[in-house]
Amino acid sequence: MKKRTDQELTIREPLVEGIDYTVENGNWVFTKEYHLKRGYCCKSECRHCPWGFKKPLK
């Protein structure tokens, strides 16, 4: 199954506040639903990461 790029996701499907993201202190916070729709982990330790990625401690 081919994964869409972030650019393709933006072009094809406009993001919807409250479904794909929320705004907290002026920052967009992507939801679990958005991450699942995107289809992969970006390894940025997102708050709502459905894959539970955490960077290893040094």
CSV table of N, CA and C in Angstrom, one decimal:
chain,number,residue,atom,x,y,z
A,1,MET,N,0.8,-1.2,0.0
A,1,MET,CA,0.0,0.0,0.0
A,1,MET,C,0.9,1.2,0.0
A,2,LYS,N,0.7,2.1,-0.9
A,2,LYS,CA,1.5,3.4,-1.1
A,2,LYS,C,1.0,4.4,0.0
A,3,LYS,N,2.0,5.0,0.7
A,3,LYS,CA,1.7,6.0,1.7
A,3,LYS,C,1.7,7.4,1.0
A,4,ARG,N,0.8,8.2,1.4
A,4,ARG,CA,0.8,9.6,0.8
A,4,ARG,C,1.8,10.5,1.5
A,5,THR,N,2.3,11.4,0.8
A,5,THR,CA,3.2,12.4,1.4
A,5,THR,C,2.4,13.4,2.1
A,6,ASP,N,3.0,14.2,3.0
A,6,ASP,CA,2.3,15.3,3.6
A,6,ASP,C,1.7,16.3,2.6
A,7,GLN,N,2.5,16.5,1.5
A,7,GLN,CA,2.0,17.5,0.5
A,7,GLN,C,0.7,16.9,-0.1
A,8,GLU,N,0.7,15.6,-0.5
A,8,GLU,CA,-0.5,15.1,-1.1
A,8,GLU,C,-1.7,15.1,-0.2
A,9,LEU,N,-1.4,14.9,1.1
A,9,LEU,CA,-2.5,14.9,2.1
A,9,LEU,C,-3.1,16.3,2.1
A,10,THR,N,-2.3,17.3,2.1
A,10,THR,CA,-2.8,18.7,2.2
A,10,THR,C,-3.5,19.1,1.0
A,11,ILE,N,-3.1,18.7,-0.2
A,11,ILE,CA,-3.7,19.0,-1.5
A,11,ILE,C,-5.0,18.3,-1.6
A,12,ARG,N,-5.1,17.1,-1.3
A,12,ARG,CA,-6.3,16.3,-1.5
A,12,ARG,C,-7.4,16.5,-0.5
A,13,GLU,N,-7.0,16.6,0.8
A,13,GLU,CA,-8.0,16.7,1.8
A,13,GLU,C,-7.7,17.9,2.8
A,14,PRO,N,-8.5,18.9,2.7
A,14,PRO,CA,-8.3,20.0,3.6
A,14,PRO,C,-8.4,19.5,5.1
A,15,LEU,N,-7.6,20.0,6.0
A,15,LEU,CA,-7.6,19.7,7.4
A,15,LEU,C,-8.8,20.3,8.0
A,16,VAL,N,-9.4,19.6,9.0
A,16,VAL,CA,-10.6,20.1,9.7
A,16,VAL,C,-10.3,20.3,11.1
A,17,GLU,N,-10.4,21.5,11.7
A,17,GLU,CA,-10.2,21.7,13.1
A,17,GLU,C,-11.1,20.9,13.9
A,18,GLY,N,-10.6,20.3,14.9
A,18,GLY,CA,-11.5,19.4,15.8
A,18,GLY,C,-11.5,18.0,15.4
A,19,ILE,N,-11.1,17.7,14.1
A,19,ILE,CA,-11.0,16.3,13.7
A,19,ILE,C,-9.6,16.0,13.4
A,20,ASP,N,-8.9,16.8,12.6
A,20,ASP,CA,-7.5,16.5,12.2
A,20,ASP,C,-6.5,17.2,13.2
A,21,TYR,N,-6.9,18.3,13.8
A,21,TYR,CA,-6.1,19.0,14.7
A,21,TYR,C,-6.9,19.9,15.6
A,22,THR,N,-6.2,20.3,16.7
A,22,THR,CA,-6.7,21.3,17.6
A,22,THR,C,-5.7,22.4,17.7
A,23,VAL,N,-6.1,23.6,18.2
A,23,VAL,CA,-5.2,24.7,18.4
A,23,VAL,C,-5.0,24.9,19.9
A,24,GLU,N,-3.7,24.8,20.3
A,24,GLU,CA,-3.4,25.0,21.7
A,24,GLU,C,-2.3,26.0,21.8
A,25,ASN,N,-2.6,27.1,22.5
A,25,ASN,CA,-1.6,28.2,22.6
A,25,ASN,C,-1.1,28.7,21.3
A,26,GLY,N,-1.9,28.7,20.3
A,26,GLY,CA,-1.5,29.1,19.0
A,26,GLY,C,-0.8,28.1,18.1
A,27,ASN,N,-0.6,26.9,18.6
A,27,ASN,CA,0.1,25.8,17.9
A,27,ASN,C,-1.0,24.8,17.4
A,28,TRP,N,-0.8,24.2,16.2
A,28,TRP,CA,-1.6,23.1,15.8
A,28,TRP,C,-1.1,21.9,16.4
A,29,VAL,N,-2.0,21.1,17.0
A,29,VAL,CA,-1.7,19.8,17.6
A,29,VAL,C,-2.5,18.8,16.8
A,30,PHE,N,-1.8,17.9,16.1
A,30,PHE,CA,-2.5,16.9,15.2
A,30,PHE,C,-3.1,15.8,16.1
A,31,THR,N,-4.3,15.3,15.7
A,31,THR,CA,-5.0,14.3,16.5
A,31,THR,C,-4.5,12.9,16.0
A,32,LYS,N,-4.9,11.9,16.8
A,32,LYS,CA,-4.6,10.5,16.5
A,32,LYS,C,-5.3,10.2,15.2
A,33,GLU,N,-6.5,10.7,14.9
A,33,GLU,CA,-7.1,10.4,13.6
A,33,GLU,C,-6.3,10.9,12.4
A,34,TYR,N,-5.7,12.1,12.6
A,34,TYR,CA,-4.9,12.7,11.5
A,34,TYR,C,-3.7,11.8,11.3
A,35,HIS,N,-3.0,11.4,12.3
A,35,HIS,CA,-1.8,10.6,12.2
A,35,HIS,C,-2.2,9.2,11.5
A,36,LEU,N,-3.3,8.6,11.9
A,36,LEU,CA,-3.7,7.4,11.3
A,36,LEU,C,-4.0,7.6,9.8
A,37,LYS,N,-4.7,8.7,9.5
A,37,LYS,CA,-5.0,9.0,8.1
A,37,LYS,C,-3.7,9.2,7.3
A,38,ARG,N,-2.7,9.8,7.9
A,38,ARG,CA,-1.4,10.0,7.2
A,38,ARG,C,-0.7,8.7,7.0
A,39,GLY,N,-0.8,7.8,7.9
A,39,GLY,CA,-0.4,6.4,7.7
A,39,GLY,C,1.0,6.1,8.1
A,40,TYR,N,1.8,6.9,8.7
A,40,TYR,CA,3.1,6.6,9.2
A,40,TYR,C,3.5,7.5,10.3
A,41,CYS,N,4.5,7.0,11.1
A,41,CYS,CA,5.1,7.8,12.2
A,41,CYS,C,6.2,8.7,11.7
A,42,CYS,N,6.1,10.0,12.1
A,42,CYS,CA,7.1,11.0,11.6
A,42,CYS,C,8.3,11.0,12.6
A,43,LYS,N,8.2,10.3,13.7
A,43,LYS,CA,9.2,10.2,14.8
A,43,LYS,C,9.6,11.6,15.4
A,44,SER,N,8.6,12.4,15.6
A,44,SER,CA,8.7,13.7,16.2
A,44,SER,C,8.2,13.7,17.6
A,45,GLU,N,7.8,12.6,18.2
A,45,GLU,CA,7.2,12.4,19.5
A,45,GLU,C,5.9,13.3,19.6
A,46,CYS,N,5.1,13.2,18.6
A,46,CYS,CA,3.8,13.9,18.6
A,46,CYS,C,2.9,13.5,19.8
A,47,ARG,N,2.2,14.4,20.4
A,47,ARG,CA,1.4,14.1,21.6
A,47,ARG,C,0.4,13.0,21.4
A,48,HIS,N,-0.2,13.0,20.2
A,48,HIS,CA,-1.2,12.0,20.0
A,48,HIS,C,-0.8,10.9,19.0
A,49,CYS,N,0.5,10.5,19.1
A,49,CYS,CA,1.0,9.5,18.2
A,49,CYS,C,0.4,8.1,18.5
A,50,PRO,N,-0.3,7.5,17.5
A,50,PRO,CA,-0.9,6.2,17.7
A,50,PRO,C,0.1,5.1,17.7
A,51,TRP,N,1.3,5.4,17.3
A,51,TRP,CA,2.4,4.4,17.3
A,51,TRP,C,3.2,4.4,18.6
A,52,GLY,N,3.0,5.4,19.4
A,52,GLY,CA,3.7,5.5,20.7
A,52,GLY,C,5.2,5.8,20.6
A,53,PHE,N,5.7,6.4,19.6
A,53,PHE,CA,7.1,6.6,19.4
A,53,PHE,C,7.7,7.5,20.5
A,54,LYS,N,8.8,7.1,21.1
A,54,LYS,CA,9.5,7.9,22.1
A,54,LYS,C,11.0,7.8,21.7
A,55,LYS,N,11.7,8.9,21.7
A,55,LYS,CA,13.1,8.9,21.4
A,55,LYS,C,13.9,8.2,22.5
A,56,PRO,N,14.9,7.4,22.2
A,56,PRO,CA,15.6,6.7,23.3
A,56,PRO,C,16.4,7.7,24.1
A,57,LEU,N,16.5,7.5,25.4
A,57,LEU,CA,17.3,8.3,26.3
A,57,LEU,C,18.8,8.1,26.0
A,58,LYS,N,19.5,9.2,26.1
A,58,LYS,CA,21.0,9.1,25.8
A,58,LYS,C,21.7,8.8,27.1
